[in-house]
XYZ file of C-alpha atoms in Angstrom:
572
model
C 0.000 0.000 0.000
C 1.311 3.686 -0.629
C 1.389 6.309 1.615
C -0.879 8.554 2.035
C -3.708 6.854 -0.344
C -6.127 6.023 1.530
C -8.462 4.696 -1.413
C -5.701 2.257 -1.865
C -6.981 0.198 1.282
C -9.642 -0.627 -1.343
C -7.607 -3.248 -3.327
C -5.973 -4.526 -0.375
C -8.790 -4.717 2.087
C -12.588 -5.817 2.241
C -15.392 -4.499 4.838
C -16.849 -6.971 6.757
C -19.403 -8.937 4.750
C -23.415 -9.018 6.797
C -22.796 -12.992 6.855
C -23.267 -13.597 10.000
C -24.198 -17.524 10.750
C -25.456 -17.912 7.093
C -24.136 -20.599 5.506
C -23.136 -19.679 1.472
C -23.402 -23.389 -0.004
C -23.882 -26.636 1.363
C -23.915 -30.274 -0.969
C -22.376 -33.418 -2.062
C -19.065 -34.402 -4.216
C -16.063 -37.252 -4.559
C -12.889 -36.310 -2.675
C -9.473 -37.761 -3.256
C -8.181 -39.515 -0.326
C -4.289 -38.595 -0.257
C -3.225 -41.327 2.008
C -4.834 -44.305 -0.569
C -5.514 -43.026 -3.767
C -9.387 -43.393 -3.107
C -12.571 -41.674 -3.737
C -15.022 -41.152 -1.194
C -18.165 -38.921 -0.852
C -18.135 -36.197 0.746
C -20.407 -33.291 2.216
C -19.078 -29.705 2.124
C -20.295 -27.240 3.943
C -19.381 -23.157 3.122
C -19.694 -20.645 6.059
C -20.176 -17.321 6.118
C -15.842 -17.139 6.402
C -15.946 -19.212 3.062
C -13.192 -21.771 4.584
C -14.990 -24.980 3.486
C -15.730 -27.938 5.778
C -15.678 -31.439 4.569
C -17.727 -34.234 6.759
C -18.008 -37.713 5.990
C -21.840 -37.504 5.274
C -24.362 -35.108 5.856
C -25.814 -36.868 8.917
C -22.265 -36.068 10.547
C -22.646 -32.255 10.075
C -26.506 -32.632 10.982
C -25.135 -34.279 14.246
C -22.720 -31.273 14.850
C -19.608 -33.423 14.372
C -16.327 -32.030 13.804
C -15.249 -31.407 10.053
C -12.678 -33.822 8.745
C -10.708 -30.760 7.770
C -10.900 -27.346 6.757
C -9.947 -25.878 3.284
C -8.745 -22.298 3.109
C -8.713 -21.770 -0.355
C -6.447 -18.052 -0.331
C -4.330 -18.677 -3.231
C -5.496 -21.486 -5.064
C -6.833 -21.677 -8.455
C -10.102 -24.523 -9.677
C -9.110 -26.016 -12.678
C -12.125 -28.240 -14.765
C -9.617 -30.419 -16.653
C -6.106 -32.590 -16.374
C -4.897 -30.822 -18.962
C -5.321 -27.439 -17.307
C -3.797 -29.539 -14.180
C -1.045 -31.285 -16.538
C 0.228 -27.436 -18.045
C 0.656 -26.499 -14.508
C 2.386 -29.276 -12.981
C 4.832 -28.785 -15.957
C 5.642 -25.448 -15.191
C 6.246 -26.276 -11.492
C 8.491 -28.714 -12.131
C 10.847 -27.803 -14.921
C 11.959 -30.649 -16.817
C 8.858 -32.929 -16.204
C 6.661 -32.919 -19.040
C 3.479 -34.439 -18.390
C 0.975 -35.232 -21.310
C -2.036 -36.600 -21.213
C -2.402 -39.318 -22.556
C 0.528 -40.915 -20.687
C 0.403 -43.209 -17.542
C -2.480 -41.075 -15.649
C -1.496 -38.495 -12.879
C -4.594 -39.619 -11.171
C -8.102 -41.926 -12.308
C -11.388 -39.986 -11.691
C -14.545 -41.885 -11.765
C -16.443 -39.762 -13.603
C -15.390 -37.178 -16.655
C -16.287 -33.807 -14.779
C -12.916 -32.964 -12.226
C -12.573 -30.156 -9.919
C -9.146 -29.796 -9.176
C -7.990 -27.038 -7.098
C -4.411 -25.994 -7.757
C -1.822 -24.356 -5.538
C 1.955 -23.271 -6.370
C 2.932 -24.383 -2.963
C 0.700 -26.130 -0.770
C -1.003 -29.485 -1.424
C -3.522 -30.237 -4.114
C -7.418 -31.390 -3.763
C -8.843 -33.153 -5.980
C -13.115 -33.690 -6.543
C -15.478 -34.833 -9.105
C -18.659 -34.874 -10.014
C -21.336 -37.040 -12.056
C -22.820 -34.529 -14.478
C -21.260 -30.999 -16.261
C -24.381 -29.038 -14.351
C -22.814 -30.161 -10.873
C -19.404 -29.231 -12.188
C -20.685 -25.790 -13.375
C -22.917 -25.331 -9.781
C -19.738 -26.225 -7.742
C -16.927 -24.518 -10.147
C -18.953 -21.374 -9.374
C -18.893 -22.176 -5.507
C -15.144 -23.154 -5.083
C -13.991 -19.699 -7.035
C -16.587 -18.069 -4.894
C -14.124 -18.965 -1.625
C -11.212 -18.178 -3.910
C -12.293 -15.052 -4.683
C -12.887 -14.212 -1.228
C -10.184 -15.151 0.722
C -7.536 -13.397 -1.518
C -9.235 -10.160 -1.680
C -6.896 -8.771 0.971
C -6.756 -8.277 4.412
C -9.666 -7.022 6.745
C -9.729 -3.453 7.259
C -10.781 -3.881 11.022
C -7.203 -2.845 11.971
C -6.630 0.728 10.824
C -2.661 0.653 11.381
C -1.557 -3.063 11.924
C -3.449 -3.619 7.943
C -1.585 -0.947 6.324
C 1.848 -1.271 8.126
C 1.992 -5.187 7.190
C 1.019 -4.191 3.237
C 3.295 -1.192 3.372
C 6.223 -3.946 4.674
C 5.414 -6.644 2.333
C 5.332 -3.503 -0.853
C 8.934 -2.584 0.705
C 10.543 -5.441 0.800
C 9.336 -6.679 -2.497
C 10.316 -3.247 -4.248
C 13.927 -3.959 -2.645
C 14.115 -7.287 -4.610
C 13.072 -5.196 -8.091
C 9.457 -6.426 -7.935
C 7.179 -3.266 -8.165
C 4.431 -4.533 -9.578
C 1.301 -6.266 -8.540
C 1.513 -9.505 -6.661
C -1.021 -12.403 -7.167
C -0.175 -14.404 -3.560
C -0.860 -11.096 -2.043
C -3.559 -13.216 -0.648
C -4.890 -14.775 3.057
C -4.371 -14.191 6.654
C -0.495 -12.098 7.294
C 1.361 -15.297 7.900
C -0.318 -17.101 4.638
C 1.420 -13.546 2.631
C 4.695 -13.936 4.593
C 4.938 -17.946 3.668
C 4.324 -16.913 0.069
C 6.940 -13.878 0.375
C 9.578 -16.714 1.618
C 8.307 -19.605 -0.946
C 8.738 -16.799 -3.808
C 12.734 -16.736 -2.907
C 13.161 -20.525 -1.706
C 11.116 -22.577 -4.196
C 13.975 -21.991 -6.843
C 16.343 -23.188 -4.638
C 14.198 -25.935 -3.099
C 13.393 -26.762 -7.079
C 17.170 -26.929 -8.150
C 18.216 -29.242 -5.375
C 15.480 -31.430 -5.101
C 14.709 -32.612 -8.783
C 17.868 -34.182 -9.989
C 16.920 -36.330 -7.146
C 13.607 -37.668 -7.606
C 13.336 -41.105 -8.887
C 10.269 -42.900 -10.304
C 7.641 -42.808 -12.497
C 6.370 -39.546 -14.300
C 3.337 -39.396 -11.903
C 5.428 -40.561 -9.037
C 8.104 -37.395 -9.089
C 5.127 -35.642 -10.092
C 3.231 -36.428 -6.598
C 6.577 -36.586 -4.062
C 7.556 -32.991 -5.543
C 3.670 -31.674 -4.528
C 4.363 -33.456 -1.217
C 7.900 -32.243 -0.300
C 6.743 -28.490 -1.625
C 3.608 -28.556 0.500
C 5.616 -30.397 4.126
C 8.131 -27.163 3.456
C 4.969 -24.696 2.933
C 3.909 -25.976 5.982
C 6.515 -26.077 7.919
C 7.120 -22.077 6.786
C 3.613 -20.963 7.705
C 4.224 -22.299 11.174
C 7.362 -20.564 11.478
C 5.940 -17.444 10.208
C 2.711 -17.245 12.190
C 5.036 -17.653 15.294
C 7.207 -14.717 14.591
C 4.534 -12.625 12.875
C 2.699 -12.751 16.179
C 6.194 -12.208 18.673
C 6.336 -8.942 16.328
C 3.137 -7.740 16.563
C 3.173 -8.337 20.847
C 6.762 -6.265 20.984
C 5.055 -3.483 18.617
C 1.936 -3.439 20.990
C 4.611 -2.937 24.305
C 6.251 -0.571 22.301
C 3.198 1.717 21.367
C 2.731 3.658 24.438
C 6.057 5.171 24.332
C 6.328 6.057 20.675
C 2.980 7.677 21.082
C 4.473 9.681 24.004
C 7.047 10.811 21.828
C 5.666 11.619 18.892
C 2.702 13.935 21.378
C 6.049 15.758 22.653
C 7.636 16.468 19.541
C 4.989 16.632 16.840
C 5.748 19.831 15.666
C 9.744 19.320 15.347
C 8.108 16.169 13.109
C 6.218 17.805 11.216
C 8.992 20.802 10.289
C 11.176 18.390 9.635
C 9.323 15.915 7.356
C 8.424 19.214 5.201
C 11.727 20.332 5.124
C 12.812 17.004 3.425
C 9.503 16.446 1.745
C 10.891 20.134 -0.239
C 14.466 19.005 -1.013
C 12.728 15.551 -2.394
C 10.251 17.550 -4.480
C 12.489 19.595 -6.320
C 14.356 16.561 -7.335
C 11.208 14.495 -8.022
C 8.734 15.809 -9.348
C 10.398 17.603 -13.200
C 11.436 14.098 -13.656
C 7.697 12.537 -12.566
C 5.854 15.281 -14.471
C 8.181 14.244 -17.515
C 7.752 10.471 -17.054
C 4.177 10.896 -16.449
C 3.746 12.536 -19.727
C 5.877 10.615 -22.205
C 5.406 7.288 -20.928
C 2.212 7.129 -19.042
C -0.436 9.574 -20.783
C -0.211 7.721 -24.077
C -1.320 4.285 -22.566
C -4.296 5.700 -20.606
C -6.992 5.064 -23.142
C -5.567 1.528 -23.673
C -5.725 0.349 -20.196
C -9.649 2.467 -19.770
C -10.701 0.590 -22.725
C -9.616 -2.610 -21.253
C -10.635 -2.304 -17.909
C -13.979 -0.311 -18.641
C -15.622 -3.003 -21.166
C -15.416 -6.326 -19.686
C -16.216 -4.571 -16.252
C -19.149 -2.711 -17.711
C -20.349 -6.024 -18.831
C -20.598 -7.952 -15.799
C -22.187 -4.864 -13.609
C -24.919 -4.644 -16.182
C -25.555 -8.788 -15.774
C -25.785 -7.948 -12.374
C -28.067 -5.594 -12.700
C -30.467 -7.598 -14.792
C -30.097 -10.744 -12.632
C -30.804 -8.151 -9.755
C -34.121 -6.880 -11.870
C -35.713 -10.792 -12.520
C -35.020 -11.250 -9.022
C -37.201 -8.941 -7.821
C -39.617 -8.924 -10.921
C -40.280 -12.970 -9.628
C -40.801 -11.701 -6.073
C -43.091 -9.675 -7.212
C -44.848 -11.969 -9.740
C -44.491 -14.645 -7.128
C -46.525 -12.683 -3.954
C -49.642 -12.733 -5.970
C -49.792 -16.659 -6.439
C -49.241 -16.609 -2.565
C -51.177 -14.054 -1.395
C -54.123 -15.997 -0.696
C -51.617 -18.401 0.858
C -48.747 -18.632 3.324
C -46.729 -15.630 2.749
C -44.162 -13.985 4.885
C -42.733 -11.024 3.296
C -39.491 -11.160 5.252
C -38.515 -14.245 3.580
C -38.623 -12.578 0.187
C -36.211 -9.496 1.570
C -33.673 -11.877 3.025
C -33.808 -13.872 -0.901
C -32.940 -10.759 -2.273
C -30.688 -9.418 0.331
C -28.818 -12.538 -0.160
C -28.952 -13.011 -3.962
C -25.403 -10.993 -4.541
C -23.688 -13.624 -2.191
C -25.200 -16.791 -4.206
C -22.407 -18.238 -6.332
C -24.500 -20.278 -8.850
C -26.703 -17.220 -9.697
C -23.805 -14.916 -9.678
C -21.834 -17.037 -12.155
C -22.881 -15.336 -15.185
C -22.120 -12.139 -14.060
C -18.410 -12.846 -13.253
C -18.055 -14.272 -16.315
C -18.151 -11.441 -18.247
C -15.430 -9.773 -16.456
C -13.015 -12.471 -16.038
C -12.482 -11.350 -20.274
C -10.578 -8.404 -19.045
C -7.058 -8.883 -20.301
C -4.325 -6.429 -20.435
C -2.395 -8.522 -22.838
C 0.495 -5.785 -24.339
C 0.629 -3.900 -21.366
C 0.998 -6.560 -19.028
C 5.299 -6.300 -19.350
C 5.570 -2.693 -19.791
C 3.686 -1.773 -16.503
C 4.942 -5.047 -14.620
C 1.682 -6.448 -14.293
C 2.091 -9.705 -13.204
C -1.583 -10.906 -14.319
C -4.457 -9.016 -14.576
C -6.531 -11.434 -12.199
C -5.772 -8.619 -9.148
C -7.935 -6.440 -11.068
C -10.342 -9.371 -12.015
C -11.455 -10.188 -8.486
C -11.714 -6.809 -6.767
C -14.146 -5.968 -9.532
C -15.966 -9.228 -9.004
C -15.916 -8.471 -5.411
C -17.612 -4.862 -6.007
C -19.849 -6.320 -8.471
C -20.930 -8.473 -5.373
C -21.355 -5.355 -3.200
C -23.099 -3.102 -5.216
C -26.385 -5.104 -4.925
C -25.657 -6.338 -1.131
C -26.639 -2.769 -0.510
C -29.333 -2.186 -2.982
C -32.474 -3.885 -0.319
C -31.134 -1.353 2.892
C -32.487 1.440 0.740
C -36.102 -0.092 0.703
C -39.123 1.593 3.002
C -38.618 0.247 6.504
C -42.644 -0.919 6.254
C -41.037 -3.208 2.980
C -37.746 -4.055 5.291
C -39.544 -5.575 8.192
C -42.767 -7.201 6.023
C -45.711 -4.946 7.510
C -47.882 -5.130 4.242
C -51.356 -5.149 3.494
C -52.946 -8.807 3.237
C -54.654 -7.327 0.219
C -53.165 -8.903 -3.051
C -53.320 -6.032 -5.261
C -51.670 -3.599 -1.713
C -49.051 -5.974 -1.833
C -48.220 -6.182 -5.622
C -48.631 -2.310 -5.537
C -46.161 -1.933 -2.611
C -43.610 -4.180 -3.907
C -43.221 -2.922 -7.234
C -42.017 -0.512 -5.190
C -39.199 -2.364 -4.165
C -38.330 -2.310 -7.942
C -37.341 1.579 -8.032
C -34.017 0.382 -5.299
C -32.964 -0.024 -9.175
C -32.412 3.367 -9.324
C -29.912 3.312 -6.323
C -28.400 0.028 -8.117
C -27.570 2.660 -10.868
C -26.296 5.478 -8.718
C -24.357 3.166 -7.049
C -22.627 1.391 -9.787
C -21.756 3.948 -11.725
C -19.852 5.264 -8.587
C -17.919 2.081 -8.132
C -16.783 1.638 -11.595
C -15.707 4.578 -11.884
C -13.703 4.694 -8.424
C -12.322 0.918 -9.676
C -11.236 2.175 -12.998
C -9.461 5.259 -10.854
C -7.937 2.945 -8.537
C -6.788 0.723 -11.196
C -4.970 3.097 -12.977
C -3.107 4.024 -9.615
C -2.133 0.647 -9.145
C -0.830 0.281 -12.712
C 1.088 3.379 -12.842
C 2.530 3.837 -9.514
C 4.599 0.629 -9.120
C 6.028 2.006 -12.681
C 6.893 5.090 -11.701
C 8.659 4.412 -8.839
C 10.785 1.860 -10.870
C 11.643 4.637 -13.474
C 12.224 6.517 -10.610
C 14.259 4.637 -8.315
C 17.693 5.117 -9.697
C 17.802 8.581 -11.056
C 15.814 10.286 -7.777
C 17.908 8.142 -5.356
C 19.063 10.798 -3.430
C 20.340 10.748 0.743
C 18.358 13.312 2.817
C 18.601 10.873 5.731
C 21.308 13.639 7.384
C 18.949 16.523 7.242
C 16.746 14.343 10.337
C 17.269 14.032 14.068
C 18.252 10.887 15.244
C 15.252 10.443 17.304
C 12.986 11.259 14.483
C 14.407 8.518 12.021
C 11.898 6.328 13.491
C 9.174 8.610 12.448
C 10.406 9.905 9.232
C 11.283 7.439 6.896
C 13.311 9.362 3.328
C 11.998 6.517 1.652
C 8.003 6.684 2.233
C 8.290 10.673 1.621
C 10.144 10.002 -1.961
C 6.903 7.564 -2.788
C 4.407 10.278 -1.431
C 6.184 12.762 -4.106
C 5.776 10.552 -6.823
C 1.960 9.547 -5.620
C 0.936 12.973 -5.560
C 2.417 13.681 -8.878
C -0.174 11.399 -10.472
C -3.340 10.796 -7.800
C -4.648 14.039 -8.329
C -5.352 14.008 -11.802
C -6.565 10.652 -12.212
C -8.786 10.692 -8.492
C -10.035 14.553 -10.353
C -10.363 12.516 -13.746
C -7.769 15.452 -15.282
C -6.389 13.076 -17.773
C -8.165 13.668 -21.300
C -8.449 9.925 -21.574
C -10.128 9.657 -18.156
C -12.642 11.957 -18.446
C -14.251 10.693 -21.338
C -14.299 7.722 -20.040
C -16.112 8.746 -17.004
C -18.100 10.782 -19.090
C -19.075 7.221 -21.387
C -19.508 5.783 -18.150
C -22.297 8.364 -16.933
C -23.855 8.319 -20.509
C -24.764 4.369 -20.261
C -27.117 4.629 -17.679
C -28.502 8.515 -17.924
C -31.480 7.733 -20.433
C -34.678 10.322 -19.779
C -36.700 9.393 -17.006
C -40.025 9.184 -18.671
C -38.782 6.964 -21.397
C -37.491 4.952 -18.586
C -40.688 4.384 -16.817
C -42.881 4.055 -19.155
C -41.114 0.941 -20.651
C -40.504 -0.548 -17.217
C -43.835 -0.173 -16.532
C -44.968 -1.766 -19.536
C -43.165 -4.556 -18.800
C -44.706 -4.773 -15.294
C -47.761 -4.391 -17.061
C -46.616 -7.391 -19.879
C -46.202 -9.772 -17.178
C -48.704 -9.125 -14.605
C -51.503 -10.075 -17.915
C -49.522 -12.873 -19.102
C -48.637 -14.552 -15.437
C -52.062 -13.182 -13.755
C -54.989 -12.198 -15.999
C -57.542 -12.444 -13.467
C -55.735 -10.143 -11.205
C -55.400 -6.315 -10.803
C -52.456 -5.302 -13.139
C -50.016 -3.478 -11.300
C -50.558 0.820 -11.595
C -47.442 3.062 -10.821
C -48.559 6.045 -8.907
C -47.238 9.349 -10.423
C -45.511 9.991 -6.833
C -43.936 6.262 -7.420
C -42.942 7.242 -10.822
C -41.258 10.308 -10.504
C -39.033 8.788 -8.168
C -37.126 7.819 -11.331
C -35.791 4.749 -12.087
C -33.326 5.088 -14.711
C -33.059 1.797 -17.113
C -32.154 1.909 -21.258
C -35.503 1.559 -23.206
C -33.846 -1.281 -25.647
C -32.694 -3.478 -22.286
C -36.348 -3.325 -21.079
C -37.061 -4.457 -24.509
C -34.483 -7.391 -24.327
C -36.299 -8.015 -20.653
C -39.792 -8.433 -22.011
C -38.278 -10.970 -24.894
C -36.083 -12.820 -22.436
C -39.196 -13.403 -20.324
């Protein structure tokens, strides 16, 4: 993380997700069995912390038995296939070619695999009877994926960024600036991967001359010895990760008591060497910034902004027939059992279902900056891939808390057509679902840019602005004033302004493009959504009362493109 960005925390940390003891998936698949080759049924369950549980049946987790075991899936990848599986063990182990048609790596039972893959630690394997169960749990397994790397939790407002700012550091000081795919888990999960990084070469170069056996065989004892070593590294580094954190906590009463007595002598002094840094800095940042930076801009908008675009627009439709069946649905029960509440917490819930959420991460798992990828040090654009899907998530997690609290808590009129009325209603939290994500792209695309550019500046940077101010600070300041952190605040500032203010040319029409997909004139808008209220309300329910909009309900504005209403009556 940089200094003094505080929008930063956004790619490197999460809120807390309103999961609290819900469970996200729950069912039934063939594991594996390490120890004798053999497959055995198994029921996972998925908490709201998206580690999975594995029980031997589903009787066992009815009877509140232990798990077998635990997954954490932070920095693993599900592959469908054994040649997906087959091109990475290759690359692991240099030297080892696997195809696949030789002896098998491993016999499935049935033709649909779930593998799920990870450059250190060991690998699981599952499977499946039909390609629907594949899809359903493919979409569940990258669900926990996707979760558990998106960074660390923001809870802790110092300890978060003063870990990220260490790992950044210490990477930059081995001449990686870019982005980092294990950046991923719990601290001592990111410092195992940080030490696996620099001693899986070595471990690589001494250990393969040495395995003996079949193809399959040095295939399996190299995924063994790599994940007994991964192992035996997380230990070591949750044990010291910890003894660091307890001296900084025994520590922090006195550095506060310093830095209270001498703020002021702090604060002259970082500004006085913030100056001499500047007028070193910046000429050659502003220079940089505009030969090799400005030109690329529309490139990297273009291919960020489309595929993103795409899936926040599926969401946004899945989001609509959600609540256009809610609606529908109420007036077959409405003579019937019906609890409202039950409908809110379906739709409350829908962004965090990973089956029905599939499609819409999909679309932006086609991002690819393929071209810019080694001129920016990119080190895969997946980084950007899953914070988007994780917004994309978000965006309509908040839509229901912007619903009248007589909707929220289910006091509703037994009357049919009061009830239909009312919770068509609930469809104009569409126009907050707008609002909203045209605010987070926009603040994603911004961010996205900062992440690309800044690593590559401060590259550039590094050897030409490397310049010793550390004399010009007191002793007993060093440990506040780092010359380091103030030379990447220079650099930052040089660029955050005018893409957070959208100043770039490039930026601003995209934003502007942005703003234009979803700003269609309010009339148009209702009258087609209401026509398509009115469509299925006489197709579904021709004996019942079609659905009216008030005028005060309409001119609440929902905004939605006249053609994708179209598309939504055909699709129906």
């Amino acid at each position: 993380m940089l200094p003094g960005l505080d929008v930063n925390h956004l790619l490197l940390c999460v809120s807390q997700i309103p999961l609290e003891n819900k469970s996200i998936f729950s069912g039934s698949l063939f594991q594996c069995l390490e120890e004798n080759k053999k497959w055995r049924s198994r029921f996972l369950f998925v908490p709201d912390t998206y580690n999975i549980n594995y029980y031997d049946n589903k009787s066992a987790y009815d009877k509140h038995l232990p798990p077998k075991g635990t997954i954490n899936c932070a920095g693993y990848k599900v592959l469908t296939s054994m040649e997906q599986y087959l091109d990475l063990i290759s690359s692991s182990l240099p030297g080892v070619k696997a195809k696949v048609g030789s002896a098998p790596y491993l016999k499935f039972p049935f033709q649909f695999p779930l593998i799920l893959w990870h450059p250190y630690a060991r690998h699981l394997y599952f499977c499946v009877e039909t390609e629907k169960e594949q899809q359903k749990w493919l979409a569940v397994l990258q669900d926990c994926v996707r979760h558990t790397n998106d960074g660390l939790s923001e809870e802790h407002k110092v300890q978060t960024p003063a870990f990220t700012d260490t790992v950044r550091l210490y990477r930059q000081a081995q001449g990686h600036f870019g982005t980092w795919e294990m950046m991923c888990g719990v601290p001592s999960q990111i410092l195992s991967n940080l030490v696996m990084d620099s001693l899986l070469p070595e471990l690589r170069e001494l250990i393969s001359p040495r395995l003996k056996g079949k193809l399959y065989e040095r295939q399996r004892n190299w995924m063994l010895i790599s994940d007994a070593v991964y192992s035996l590294v997380q230990n070591q580094c949750q044990t010291q990760y910890e003894a660091v954190v307890q001296k900084c906590e025994a520590s922090r009463s006195s550095l506060e008591a310093s830095i209270r007595t001498d703020m002021d002598q702090i604060i002259t002094s970082k500004e006085h060497v913030t100056n001499k840094v500047k007028a070193v800095v910046l000429p050659k940042a502003e220079k940089l910034l505009k030969v090799s930076i400005e030109p690329y801009i529309s490139s990297i908008l273009d291919a960020l902004m489309e595929p993103t675009s795409r899936g926040f627009f599926e969401v946004r439709d899945v989001f609509f027939r959600e609540l256009v069946d809610m609606n529908l649905s109420m007036n077959i029960q409405a003579n019937f059992s019906f609890t409202p509440p039950q409908h809110m917490e379906k739709i409350s819930m829908l962004a965090f279902h990973p089956v029905k959420m599939q499609s819409c991460y999909e679309k932006v798992e086609q991002l690819s900056l393929e071209g810019l990828q080694q001129r920016f040090d990119v080190s895969s654009p997946s980084v950007f891939v899953q914070r988007a899907q994780i917004l994309m998530r978000k965006v309509p997690s908040d839509s229901p808390d912007s619903l009248p609290p007589s909707v929220q808590i289910g006091k509703l009129s037994p009357d049919a057509f009061e009830i239909s009325k009312k919770y068509s209603r609930v469809l104009f939290s569409m126009g907050k679902f707008d609002y909203d994500s045209s605010t987070v792209r926009k603040r994603f695309f911004r961010e996205a840019l900062l992440q690309i550019f800044i690593p590559y500046m401060l590259k550039q940077l590094s050897p030409s602005c490397d310049c010793s101010y550390g004399w010009l600070i007191f002793e007993d300041f060093s440990r506040f004033i780092l010359v380091e952190n103030i030379f990447e605040e220079v650099v930052l500032h040089s660029v955050m302004k005018d893409i957070m203010m959208g100043q770039f040319p490039n930026l601003r029409g995209g934003s502007r493009e942005i703003s234009k997909q979803r700003k269609e004139p309010p009339e148009k808008s209702q009258d087609s959504f209401s026509t398509v209220i009115y469509t299925l309300q006489q197709k579904s329910f021709s004996k019942s009362p079609p659905i009216r909009l008030s005028p005060k309900t309409e001119s609440s504005g929902l905004f939605y493109p006249k053609n994708r209403d179209l598309k939504m009556q055909k699709r129906i």
